[in-house]
Coordinates of N, CA and C in Angstrom, one line a residue:
X1 N 20.0 10.6 8.3 CA 19.1 11.7 7.9 C 18.1 11.3 6.9
X2 N 16.8 11.3 7.4 CA 15.7 10.9 6.5 C 15.2 12.0 5.5
X3 N 15.7 13.2 5.7 CA 15.3 14.3 4.8 C 16.2 14.6 3.7
X4 N 17.2 13.7 3.5 CA 18.2 13.9 2.5 C 17.9 13.4 1.1
X5 N 16.8 12.7 0.9 CA 16.5 12.0 -0.3 C 15.8 12.9 -1.3
X6 N 15.9 12.6 -2.6 CA 15.3 13.4 -3.6 C 13.8 13.0 -4.0
X7 N 13.4 11.8 -3.5 CA 12.1 11.3 -3.7 C 11.7 10.3 -2.6
X8 N 10.4 10.3 -2.4 CA 9.9 9.4 -1.3 C 8.7 8.6 -1.8
X9 N 8.6 7.3 -1.5 CA 7.5 6.5 -1.9 C 6.9 6.0 -0.6
X10 N 5.7 6.4 -0.3 CA 4.9 5.9 0.9 C 4.0 4.8 0.5
X11 N 4.0 3.7 1.3 CA 3.0 2.8 1.3 C 1.7 3.4 1.9
X12 N 0.5 2.9 1.6 CA -0.7 3.5 2.1 C -1.2 2.7 3.4
X13 N -1.6 1.5 3.2 CA -2.3 0.8 4.2 C -1.3 0.3 5.3
X14 N -1.6 0.8 6.5 CA -0.7 0.4 7.6 C 0.4 1.4 7.8
X15 N 0.6 2.3 6.9 CA 1.7 3.2 7.0 C 1.1 4.7 7.2
X16 N 0.3 5.1 6.3 CA -0.3 6.4 6.4 C -1.5 6.4 7.3
X17 N -2.0 5.3 7.7 CA -3.0 5.1 8.7 C -2.8 3.8 9.4
X18 N -3.4 3.7 10.6 CA -3.3 2.5 11.4 C -4.4 1.5 10.9
X19 N -4.1 0.5 10.2 CA -5.1 -0.4 9.6 C -5.4 -1.6 10.4
X20 N -5.2 -1.6 11.7 CA -5.5 -2.7 12.6 C -7.0 -3.0 12.5
X21 N -7.4 -4.3 12.5 CA -8.7 -4.8 12.4 C -9.4 -4.5 11.0
X22 N -8.6 -4.3 10.0 CA -9.2 -4.0 8.7 C -9.9 -5.2 8.2
X23 N -9.4 -6.4 8.3 CA -10.1 -7.6 7.9 C -11.5 -7.7 8.5
X24 N -11.5 -7.6 9.9 CA -12.7 -7.6 10.6 C -13.7 -6.6 10.1
X25 N -13.3 -5.4 9.9 CA -14.2 -4.3 9.5 C -14.7 -4.5 8.1
X26 N -13.9 -5.1 7.3 CA -14.4 -5.3 5.9 C -15.5 -6.4 5.9
X27 N -15.2 -7.5 6.7 CA -16.2 -8.5 6.8 C -17.5 -8.0 7.4
X28 N -17.4 -7.2 8.4 CA -18.6 -6.6 9.1 C -19.4 -5.8 8.1
X29 N -18.8 -5.2 7.2 CA -19.5 -4.3 6.2 C -20.1 -5.1 5.1
X30 N -19.5 -6.3 4.8 CA -20.1 -7.2 3.7 C -20.0 -8.7 4.2
X31 N -20.7 -9.0 5.2 CA -20.7 -10.3 5.9 C -21.1 -11.4 4.9
X32 N -22.0 -11.1 4.0 CA -22.6 -12.1 3.1 C -21.5 -12.6 2.2
X33 N -20.4 -11.8 1.9 CA -19.4 -12.2 1.0 C -18.1 -12.5 1.8
X34 N -18.2 -13.1 2.9 CA -17.0 -13.4 3.7 C -16.0 -14.3 3.0
X35 N -16.5 -15.3 2.2 CA -15.6 -16.2 1.5 C -15.0 -15.4 0.3
X36 N -15.7 -14.4 -0.3 CA -15.1 -13.7 -1.3 C -13.9 -12.9 -0.8
X37 N -14.1 -12.3 0.4 CA -13.0 -11.5 1.0 C -11.8 -12.4 1.3
X38 N -12.1 -13.5 1.8 CA -11.0 -14.5 2.1 C -10.3 -14.9 0.8
X39 N -11.1 -15.1 -0.3 CA -10.4 -15.4 -1.5 C -9.5 -14.3 -2.0
X40 N -9.9 -13.1 -1.8 CA -9.1 -11.9 -2.3 C -7.8 -11.9 -1.5
X41 N -7.9 -12.1 -0.2 CA -6.6 -12.2 0.6 C -5.7 -13.3 0.2
X42 N -6.3 -14.5 0.0 CA -5.5 -15.7 -0.4 C -4.8 -15.5 -1.7
X43 N -5.6 -14.9 -2.7 CA -5.0 -14.7 -4.0 C -3.8 -13.7 -4.0
X44 N -4.0 -12.7 -3.2 CA -2.9 -11.7 -3.1 C -1.6 -12.4 -2.5
X45 N -1.8 -13.2 -1.5 CA -0.7 -13.9 -0.9 C 0.0 -14.8 -1.9
X46 N -0.8 -15.5 -2.7 CA -0.2 -16.5 -3.7 C 0.5 -15.7 -4.8
X47 N 0.0 -14.6 -5.2 CA 0.6 -13.8 -6.3 C 1.6 -12.8 -5.9
X48 N 1.9 -12.7 -4.6 CA 2.8 -11.7 -4.1 C 4.2 -11.7 -4.8
X49 N 4.6 -10.6 -5.4 CA 5.9 -10.5 -6.0 C 6.0 -11.1 -7.4
X50 N 4.9 -11.7 -7.9 CA 4.9 -12.4 -9.2 C 4.7 -11.3 -10.3
X51 N 5.6 -11.2 -11.3 CA 5.5 -10.1 -12.3 C 4.8 -10.7 -13.5
X52 N 3.7 -10.1 -13.9 CA 3.0 -10.4 -15.1 C 3.3 -9.4 -16.2
X53 N 2.9 -9.8 -17.4 CA 3.3 -8.9 -18.5 C 2.3 -7.7 -18.6
X54 N 1.2 -7.8 -18.0 CA 0.2 -6.7 -18.1 C -0.8 -6.7 -17.0
X55 N -1.5 -5.7 -16.8 CA -2.6 -5.6 -15.8 C -3.6 -6.7 -16.1
X56 N -4.0 -6.9 -17.4 CA -5.0 -7.9 -17.8 C -4.5 -9.3 -17.4
X57 N -3.2 -9.6 -17.6 CA -2.7 -10.9 -17.3 C -2.8 -11.1 -15.8
X58 N -2.4 -10.1 -15.0 CA -2.5 -10.2 -13.6 C -3.9 -10.5 -13.1
X59 N -4.9 -9.7 -13.6 CA -6.3 -10.0 -13.2 C -6.8 -11.3 -13.6
X60 N -6.3 -11.8 -14.7 CA -6.7 -13.2 -15.2 C -6.3 -14.2 -14.1
X61 N -5.1 -14.1 -13.6 CA -4.6 -15.1 -12.6 C -5.3 -14.8 -11.2
X62 N -5.4 -13.5 -10.9 CA -5.9 -13.1 -9.6 C -7.3 -13.5 -9.4
X63 N -8.2 -13.3 -10.4 CA -9.6 -13.7 -10.3 C -9.8 -15.2 -10.4
X64 N -8.9 -15.9 -11.1 CA -9.0 -17.3 -11.1 C -8.7 -17.9 -9.7
X65 N -7.6 -17.4 -9.1 CA -7.3 -17.9 -7.7 C -8.3 -17.5 -6.7
X66 N -8.7 -16.3 -6.7 CA -9.7 -15.8 -5.7 C -11.0 -16.4 -5.8
X67 N -11.5 -16.6 -7.1 CA -12.8 -17.3 -7.2 C -12.8 -18.7 -6.8
X68 N -11.7 -19.4 -7.1 CA -11.5 -20.8 -6.7 C -11.6 -20.9 -5.1
X69 N -10.9 -20.0 -4.5 CA -10.9 -20.0 -3.0 C -12.3 -19.7 -2.5
X70 N -13.0 -18.8 -3.2 CA -14.4 -18.4 -2.7 C -15.4 -19.4 -3.1
X71 N -15.1 -20.3 -4.1 CA -16.0 -21.3 -4.5 C -17.1 -20.8 -5.4
X72 N -16.8 -19.8 -6.2 CA -17.8 -19.3 -7.2 C -17.2 -19.2 -8.6
X73 N -18.0 -19.1 -9.6 CA -17.4 -18.9 -11.0 C -16.6 -17.6 -11.1
X74 N -15.7 -17.6 -12.0 CA -14.8 -16.4 -12.2 C -15.6 -15.1 -12.5
X75 N -16.6 -15.3 -13.4 CA -17.3 -14.1 -13.8 C -18.1 -13.4 -12.6
X76 N -18.6 -14.3 -11.8 CA -19.4 -13.8 -10.6 C -18.4 -13.1 -9.6
X77 N -17.3 -13.7 -9.4 CA -16.3 -13.1 -8.5 C -15.8 -11.8 -9.1
X78 N -15.5 -11.8 -10.3 CA -15.0 -10.5 -11.0 C -16.0 -9.4 -10.8
X79 N -17.2 -9.7 -11.1 CA -18.3 -8.7 -11.0 C -18.4 -8.1 -9.6
X80 N -18.3 -9.0 -8.6 CA -18.3 -8.6 -7.2 C -17.2 -7.7 -6.9
X81 N -16.0 -8.1 -7.3 CA -14.8 -7.3 -7.0 C -14.8 -5.9 -7.6
X82 N -15.2 -5.9 -8.8 CA -15.2 -4.6 -9.6 C -16.4 -3.7 -9.2
X83 N -17.5 -4.2 -8.9 CA -18.7 -3.4 -8.7 C -19.0 -3.2 -7.2
X84 N -18.5 -4.0 -6.3 CA -18.9 -3.9 -4.9 C -17.7 -3.8 -4.0
X85 N -16.7 -4.7 -4.1 CA -15.6 -4.8 -3.2 C -14.8 -3.5 -3.1
X86 N -14.5 -2.9 -4.2 CA -13.7 -1.6 -4.2 C -14.5 -0.6 -3.4
X87 N -15.8 -0.5 -3.6 CA -16.6 0.4 -2.8 C -16.7 0.1 -1.4
X88 N -16.8 -1.2 -1.0 CA -16.8 -1.6 0.4 C -15.5 -1.2 1.1
X89 N -14.4 -1.4 0.4 CA -13.1 -1.1 0.9 C -13.0 0.4 1.2
X90 N -13.4 1.2 0.3 CA -13.4 2.7 0.4 C -14.3 3.1 1.6
X91 N -15.5 2.6 1.6 CA -16.5 3.0 2.7 C -16.0 2.5 4.1
X92 N -15.3 1.4 4.1 CA -14.8 0.9 5.4 C -13.7 1.9 5.9
X93 N -12.9 2.4 5.0 CA -11.9 3.4 5.4 C -12.5 4.7 5.9
X94 N -13.5 5.1 5.1 CA -14.2 6.4 5.4 C -14.8 6.3 6.8
X95 N -15.4 5.2 7.2 CA -16.2 5.2 8.4 C -15.4 4.7 9.6
X96 N -14.3 4.0 9.4 CA -13.6 3.3 10.5 C -12.1 3.8 10.7
X97 N -11.6 4.6 9.7 CA -10.2 4.9 9.8 C -10.0 6.4 9.4
X98 N -8.8 6.9 9.8 CA -8.4 8.2 9.4 C -6.9 8.3 9.2
X99 N -6.4 9.0 8.2 CA -5.0 9.1 8.0 C -4.3 9.8 9.1
X100 N -3.0 9.5 9.3 CA -2.2 10.1 10.4 C -2.3 11.7 10.3
X101 N -2.5 12.3 11.4 CA -2.7 13.7 11.4 C -1.5 14.5 10.8
X102 N -0.3 13.9 11.0 CA 0.9 14.7 10.5 C 1.2 14.4 9.0
X103 N 0.5 13.5 8.4 CA 0.9 13.1 7.0 C 1.0 14.2 6.0
X104 N 0.0 15.1 6.0 CA 0.0 16.2 5.0 C 1.1 17.2 5.3
X105 N 1.4 17.4 6.6 CA 2.5 18.3 6.9 C 3.9 17.7 6.5
X106 N 4.0 16.3 6.6 CA 5.2 15.6 6.2 C 5.3 15.8 4.7
X107 N 4.3 15.6 3.9 CA 4.3 15.7 2.5 C 4.8 17.2 2.1
X108 N 4.2 18.1 2.8 CA 4.5 19.5 2.5 C 6.0 19.9 2.8
X109 N 6.5 19.3 3.9 CA 7.8 19.6 4.3 C 8.8 19.0 3.2
X110 N 8.5 17.8 2.8 CA 9.3 17.1 1.8 C 9.3 17.9 0.5
X111 N 8.1 18.4 0.1 CA 8.0 19.2 -1.1 C 8.9 20.5 -0.9
X112 N 8.8 21.1 0.3 CA 9.6 22.3 0.5 C 11.1 22.1 0.4
X113 N 11.5 20.8 0.7 CA 12.9 20.4 0.5 C 13.2 20.1 -0.9
X114 N 12.2 20.2 -1.8 CA 12.5 20.0 -3.2 C 12.4 18.5 -3.7
X115 N 11.8 17.7 -2.8 CA 11.6 16.3 -3.1 C 10.3 16.0 -3.8
X116 N 10.2 14.9 -4.6 CA 9.0 14.3 -5.1 C 8.4 13.3 -4.1
X117 N 7.1 13.3 -4.1 CA 6.4 12.4 -3.1 C 5.4 11.6 -3.8
X118 N 5.4 10.2 -3.6 CA 4.5 9.3 -4.2 C 3.9 8.4 -3.2
X119 N 2.7 7.9 -3.4 CA 2.0 6.9 -2.6 C 1.9 5.7 -3.5
X120 N 2.3 4.5 -3.1 CA 2.3 3.3 -3.8 C 1.6 2.2 -3.0
X121 N 0.4 1.7 -3.4 CA -0.3 0.7 -2.7 C -0.5 -0.5 -3.5
X122 N -0.6 -1.7 -2.8 CA -0.9 -2.9 -3.5 C -2.4 -3.0 -4.0
X123 N -3.2 -2.1 -3.5 CA -4.6 -2.1 -3.9 C -4.9 -0.9 -4.8
X124 N -6.0 -1.2 -5.7 CA -6.4 -0.1 -6.6 C -7.2 0.9 -5.9
X125 N -7.6 1.9 -6.7 CA -8.5 3.0 -6.1 C -7.7 3.9 -5.1
X126 N -6.5 4.1 -5.3 CA -5.7 4.9 -4.3 C -6.3 6.3 -4.1
X127 N -6.7 6.9 -5.1 CA -7.2 8.3 -5.0 C -8.4 8.3 -4.1
X128 N -9.4 7.4 -4.3 CA -10.6 7.3 -3.5 C -10.3 7.0 -2.1
X129 N -9.3 6.1 -1.9 CA -9.0 5.6 -0.5 C -8.3 6.7 0.3
X130 N -7.4 7.5 -0.4 CA -6.8 8.6 0.2 C -7.8 9.6 0.7
X131 N -8.8 9.9 -0.2 CA -9.9 10.9 0.1 C -10.7 10.4 1.3
X132 N -11.0 9.0 1.3 CA -11.7 8.5 2.4 C -11.0 8.6 3.8
X133 N -9.7 8.6 3.7 CA -8.9 8.7 4.9 C -8.6 10.2 5.3
X134 N -9.2 11.1 4.5 CA -9.0 12.6 4.7 C -7.5 13.0 4.5
X135 N -6.9 12.3 3.5 CA -5.6 12.6 3.0 C -5.8 13.1 1.6
X136 N -5.7 14.4 1.4 CA -6.0 15.0 0.0 C -5.0 14.4 -1.0
X137 N -5.5 13.7 -2.1 CA -4.7 13.1 -3.1 C -3.7 14.1 -3.7
X138 N -4.1 15.4 -3.8 CA -3.2 16.4 -4.4 C -2.1 16.8 -3.5
X139 N -2.1 16.3 -2.3 CA -1.0 16.6 -1.4 C 0.3 15.9 -1.7
X140 N 0.2 14.9 -2.7 CA 1.4 14.2 -3.2 C 1.5 14.3 -4.7
X141 N 2.6 14.0 -5.2 CA 2.8 14.2 -6.7 C 2.2 13.1 -7.5
X142 N 2.3 11.9 -7.0 CA 1.9 10.7 -7.8 C 1.2 9.7 -6.9
X143 N 0.2 9.0 -7.5 CA -0.5 7.9 -6.9 C -0.3 6.7 -7.8
X144 N 0.2 5.6 -7.2 CA 0.4 4.3 -7.9 C -0.3 3.1 -7.2
X145 N -0.8 2.2 -8.0 CA -1.2 0.9 -7.4 C -0.6 -0.2 -8.2
X146 N -0.3 -1.3 -7.4 CA 0.4 -2.4 -8.0 C -0.4 -3.2 -9.0
X147 N -1.7 -3.1 -8.9 CA -2.6 -3.8 -9.9 C -2.4 -3.2 -11.3
X148 N -2.2 -1.9 -11.4 CA -2.0 -1.3 -12.7 C -0.7 -1.7 -13.3
X149 N 0.3 -2.0 -12.5 CA 1.6 -2.5 -13.0 C 1.6 -4.0 -13.3
X150 N 0.5 -4.7 -12.9 CA 0.5 -6.1 -13.2 C 1.4 -6.9 -12.3
X151 N 1.7 -6.4 -11.1 CA 2.6 -7.1 -10.2 C 2.5 -6.6 -8.8
X152 N 2.1 -7.4 -7.9 CA 2.0 -7.0 -6.5 C 3.4 -6.8 -5.9
X153 N 3.5 -6.0 -4.8 CA 4.8 -5.9 -4.1 C 5.1 -7.3 -3.6
X154 N 6.4 -7.7 -3.4 CA 7.6 -6.8 -3.6 C 8.2 -6.8 -5.0
X155 N 7.4 -7.1 -6.0 CA 8.0 -7.2 -7.4 C 8.9 -5.9 -7.7
X156 N 10.0 -6.2 -8.3 CA 11.0 -5.2 -8.5 C 10.7 -4.2 -9.6
X157 N 10.1 -4.7 -10.7 CA 9.8 -3.8 -11.9 C 9.0 -2.6 -11.6
X158 N 7.9 -2.7 -10.8 CA 7.1 -1.5 -10.5 C 7.9 -0.4 -9.7
X159 N 8.7 -0.9 -8.8 CA 9.6 0.1 -8.1 C 10.5 0.9 -9.0
X160 N 11.1 0.1 -10.0 CA 12.0 0.8 -10.9 C 11.2 1.7 -11.9
X161 N 10.0 1.3 -12.3 CA 9.2 2.1 -13.1 C 8.8 3.4 -12.4
X162 N 8.5 3.3 -11.2 CA 8.2 4.5 -10.4 C 9.4 5.4 -10.3
X163 N 10.5 4.8 -10.1 CA 11.8 5.6 -10.0 C 11.9 6.4 -11.3
X164 N 11.6 5.8 -12.4 CA 11.7 6.4 -13.7 C 10.8 7.6 -13.8
X165 N 9.5 7.4 -13.4 CA 8.5 8.4 -13.4 C 8.9 9.6 -12.5
X166 N 9.5 9.3 -11.3 CA 10.0 10.3 -10.4 C 11.2 11.0 -10.9
X167 N 11.9 10.4 -11.9 CA 13.1 11.0 -12.5 C 14.3 10.9 -11.5
X168 N 14.3 9.9 -10.7 CA 15.4 9.8 -9.8 C 16.1 8.4 -9.8
X169 N 17.3 8.3 -9.5 CA 18.0 7.0 -9.3 C 17.5 6.3 -8.1
X170 N 17.4 5.0 -8.1 CA 16.9 4.3 -6.9 C 17.6 4.6 -5.6
X171 N 18.9 4.9 -5.7 CA 19.6 5.1 -4.4 C 19.2 6.5 -3.8
X172 N 18.6 7.4 -4.6 CA 18.1 8.7 -4.1 C 16.7 8.6 -3.6
X173 N 16.1 7.4 -3.5 CA 14.7 7.3 -3.2 C 14.6 6.6 -1.8
X174 N 13.7 7.0 -1.0 CA 13.4 6.4 0.3 C 12.0 5.8 0.3
X175 N 11.8 4.5 0.5 CA 10.5 3.8 0.6 C 10.1 3.8 2.1
X176 N 8.9 4.2 2.4 CA 8.4 4.2 3.8 C 7.2 3.2 3.8
X177 N 7.3 2.1 4.6 CA 6.3 1.1 4.7 C 6.3 0.4 5.9
X178 N 5.1 -0.3 6.2 CA 4.9 -1.0 7.4 C 5.3 -2.5 7.3
X179 N 5.6 -3.0 6.1 CA 5.9 -4.4 5.9 C 7.3 -4.6 5.3
X180 N 8.1 -5.4 6.0 CA 9.4 -5.7 5.5 C 9.3 -6.7 4.3
X181 N 8.3 -7.6 4.3 CA 8.2 -8.6 3.2 C 7.7 -8.1 1.9
X182 N 7.1 -6.9 1.9 CA 6.6 -6.3 0.7 C 7.3 -5.0 0.4
X183 N 7.1 -3.9 1.2 CA 7.7 -2.6 1.0 C 9.2 -2.7 1.1
X184 N 9.7 -3.4 2.2 CA 11.1 -3.5 2.4 C 11.8 -4.3 1.4
X185 N 11.3 -5.5 1.1 CA 12.0 -6.3 0.1 C 12.0 -5.7 -1.3
X186 N 10.9 -5.0 -1.6 CA 10.8 -4.4 -2.9 C 11.8 -3.2 -3.0
X187 N 12.0 -2.5 -1.9 CA 13.0 -1.4 -1.9 C 14.4 -2.0 -2.0
X188 N 14.7 -3.1 -1.3 CA 16.0 -3.7 -1.3 C 16.3 -4.2 -2.7
X189 N 15.4 -4.9 -3.3 CA 15.6 -5.5 -4.6 C 15.9 -4.5 -5.7
X190 N 15.2 -3.3 -5.6 CA 15.3 -2.3 -6.6 C 16.4 -1.2 -6.3
X191 N 17.2 -1.4 -5.2 CA 18.3 -0.5 -4.8 C 17.9 0.7 -4.1
X192 N 16.7 0.8 -3.6 CA 16.2 1.9 -2.8 C 16.5 1.8 -1.4
X193 N 16.3 2.8 -0.6 CA 16.5 2.8 0.8 C 15.1 2.6 1.4
X194 N 15.1 2.2 2.7 CA 13.8 1.8 3.3 C 13.7 2.2 4.8
X195 N 12.6 2.6 5.2 CA 12.3 2.9 6.6 C 11.1 2.0 7.0
X196 N 11.2 1.2 8.0 CA 10.1 0.3 8.5 C 9.3 1.1 9.5
X197 N 8.0 1.3 9.2 CA 7.1 1.9 10.1 C 6.5 0.9 11.0
X198 N 6.7 0.9 12.3 CA 6.2 -0.1 13.2 C 5.8 0.6 14.5
X199 N 4.5 0.8 14.6 CA 3.9 1.6 15.7 C 4.0 0.9 17.0
X200 N 4.5 -0.4 17.1 CA 4.7 -1.1 18.3 C 6.0 -0.7 19.0
X201 N 6.9 0.0 18.2 CA 8.2 0.4 18.8 C 8.1 1.7 19.6
X202 N 8.7 1.6 20.8 CA 8.7 2.8 21.6 C 9.9 3.7 21.3
X203 N 10.9 3.2 20.6 CA 12.0 4.0 20.3 C 12.6 3.5 18.9
X204 N 13.4 4.3 18.3 CA 14.0 3.9 17.0 C 14.9 2.7 17.1
X205 N 14.7 1.7 16.2 CA 15.5 0.5 16.2 C 15.9 0.1 14.8
X206 N 16.0 -1.2 14.5 CA 16.4 -1.7 13.2 C 15.5 -2.9 12.9
X207 N 15.3 -3.0 11.5 CA 14.6 -4.2 11.0 C 15.5 -4.9 10.0
X208 N 15.4 -6.2 9.9 CA 16.2 -6.9 8.9 C 15.4 -7.3 7.7
X209 N 15.9 -7.0 6.5 CA 15.3 -7.4 5.3 C 16.3 -8.2 4.5
X210 N 16.1 -9.5 4.5 CA 17.0 -10.4 3.7 C 18.5 -10.1 4.0
X211 N 18.8 -9.9 5.3 CA 20.2 -9.8 5.7 C 20.7 -8.3 5.7
X212 N 19.8 -7.4 5.4 CA 20.2 -6.0 5.4 C 19.4 -5.2 6.5
X213 N 20.1 -4.4 7.3 CA 19.4 -3.7 8.4 C 19.0 -2.3 7.9
X214 N 17.7 -2.0 8.2 CA 17.1 -0.7 7.9 C 16.6 -0.1 9.2
X215 N 16.5 1.2 9.2 CA 15.9 1.9 10.4 C 14.4 1.5 10.6
X216 N 14.0 1.3 11.8 CA 12.6 1.0 12.2 C 12.1 2.0 13.2
X217 N 10.9 2.5 13.1 CA 10.4 3.5 14.0 C 8.9 3.6 13.9
X218 N 8.3 4.2 14.9 CA 6.9 4.4 14.8 C 6.6 5.6 13.8
X219 N 5.4 5.7 13.4 CA 5.0 6.8 12.5 C 5.3 8.2 13.2
X220 N 5.1 8.3 14.5 CA 5.3 9.5 15.2 C 6.8 9.9 15.1
X221 N 7.7 8.9 15.3 CA 9.1 9.1 15.2 C 9.5 9.6 13.8
X222 N 8.9 8.9 12.8 CA 9.3 9.3 11.4 C 8.8 10.8 11.2
X223 N 7.6 11.1 11.6 CA 7.1 12.5 11.3 C 7.9 13.5 12.0
X224 N 8.3 13.2 13.3 CA 9.1 14.1 14.0 C 10.5 14.3 13.4
X225 N 11.0 13.2 12.8 CA 12.3 13.3 12.1 C 12.3 14.2 10.9
X226 N 11.2 14.1 10.2 CA 11.0 15.0 9.0 C 10.6 16.4 9.3
X227 N 9.8 16.6 10.2 CA 9.3 17.9 10.6 C 10.2 18.7 11.5
X228 N 11.1 18.0 12.1 CA 12.0 18.7 13.0 C 11.4 19.0 14.3

């Protein structure tokens, strides 16, 4: 029963919308900075799950790794990321993607059941990106991004901090995400439950996260399960 939990944490990218070809569409919108975009992706991969003491410490390492990969000074890369990339990402979502049509109804049904609902993304600017996807930010109770916590998924500490903010024990929380190595692993390490959203699945199945089996299903199957 997926509707039995007291709180729900939804991943954004790839879960609340189909993000296929996102890399291609980002580059198409900012072709001049293709190496910068590659640097951003590589830095995230290198820092995945590493817990820093603060947001500032995370950014210090992130910009160092990303700028090295892009082949430009740190200050130039930082300026591009803060002043342009975040806007490029939002505009790409606005013009090329749309949130799943059932998402707001799912949030409403969970609220009607007395549950808290949060969205937790590895990327900053969650409110703007939700709006770009035509998913009203106010349709959920909380918006979180990993950069603010100073640790990208699957780092355990942010999941536990979110549980504290939601006011629920980890075992009463369900994480819904499209990646087993970030959303799933973070849920497992923090003692939460997990549903793997995989739109390639024609029927409900299972996914393995470090030796533990979790339900796997398409977004449509998940929405149908919640909405009845």
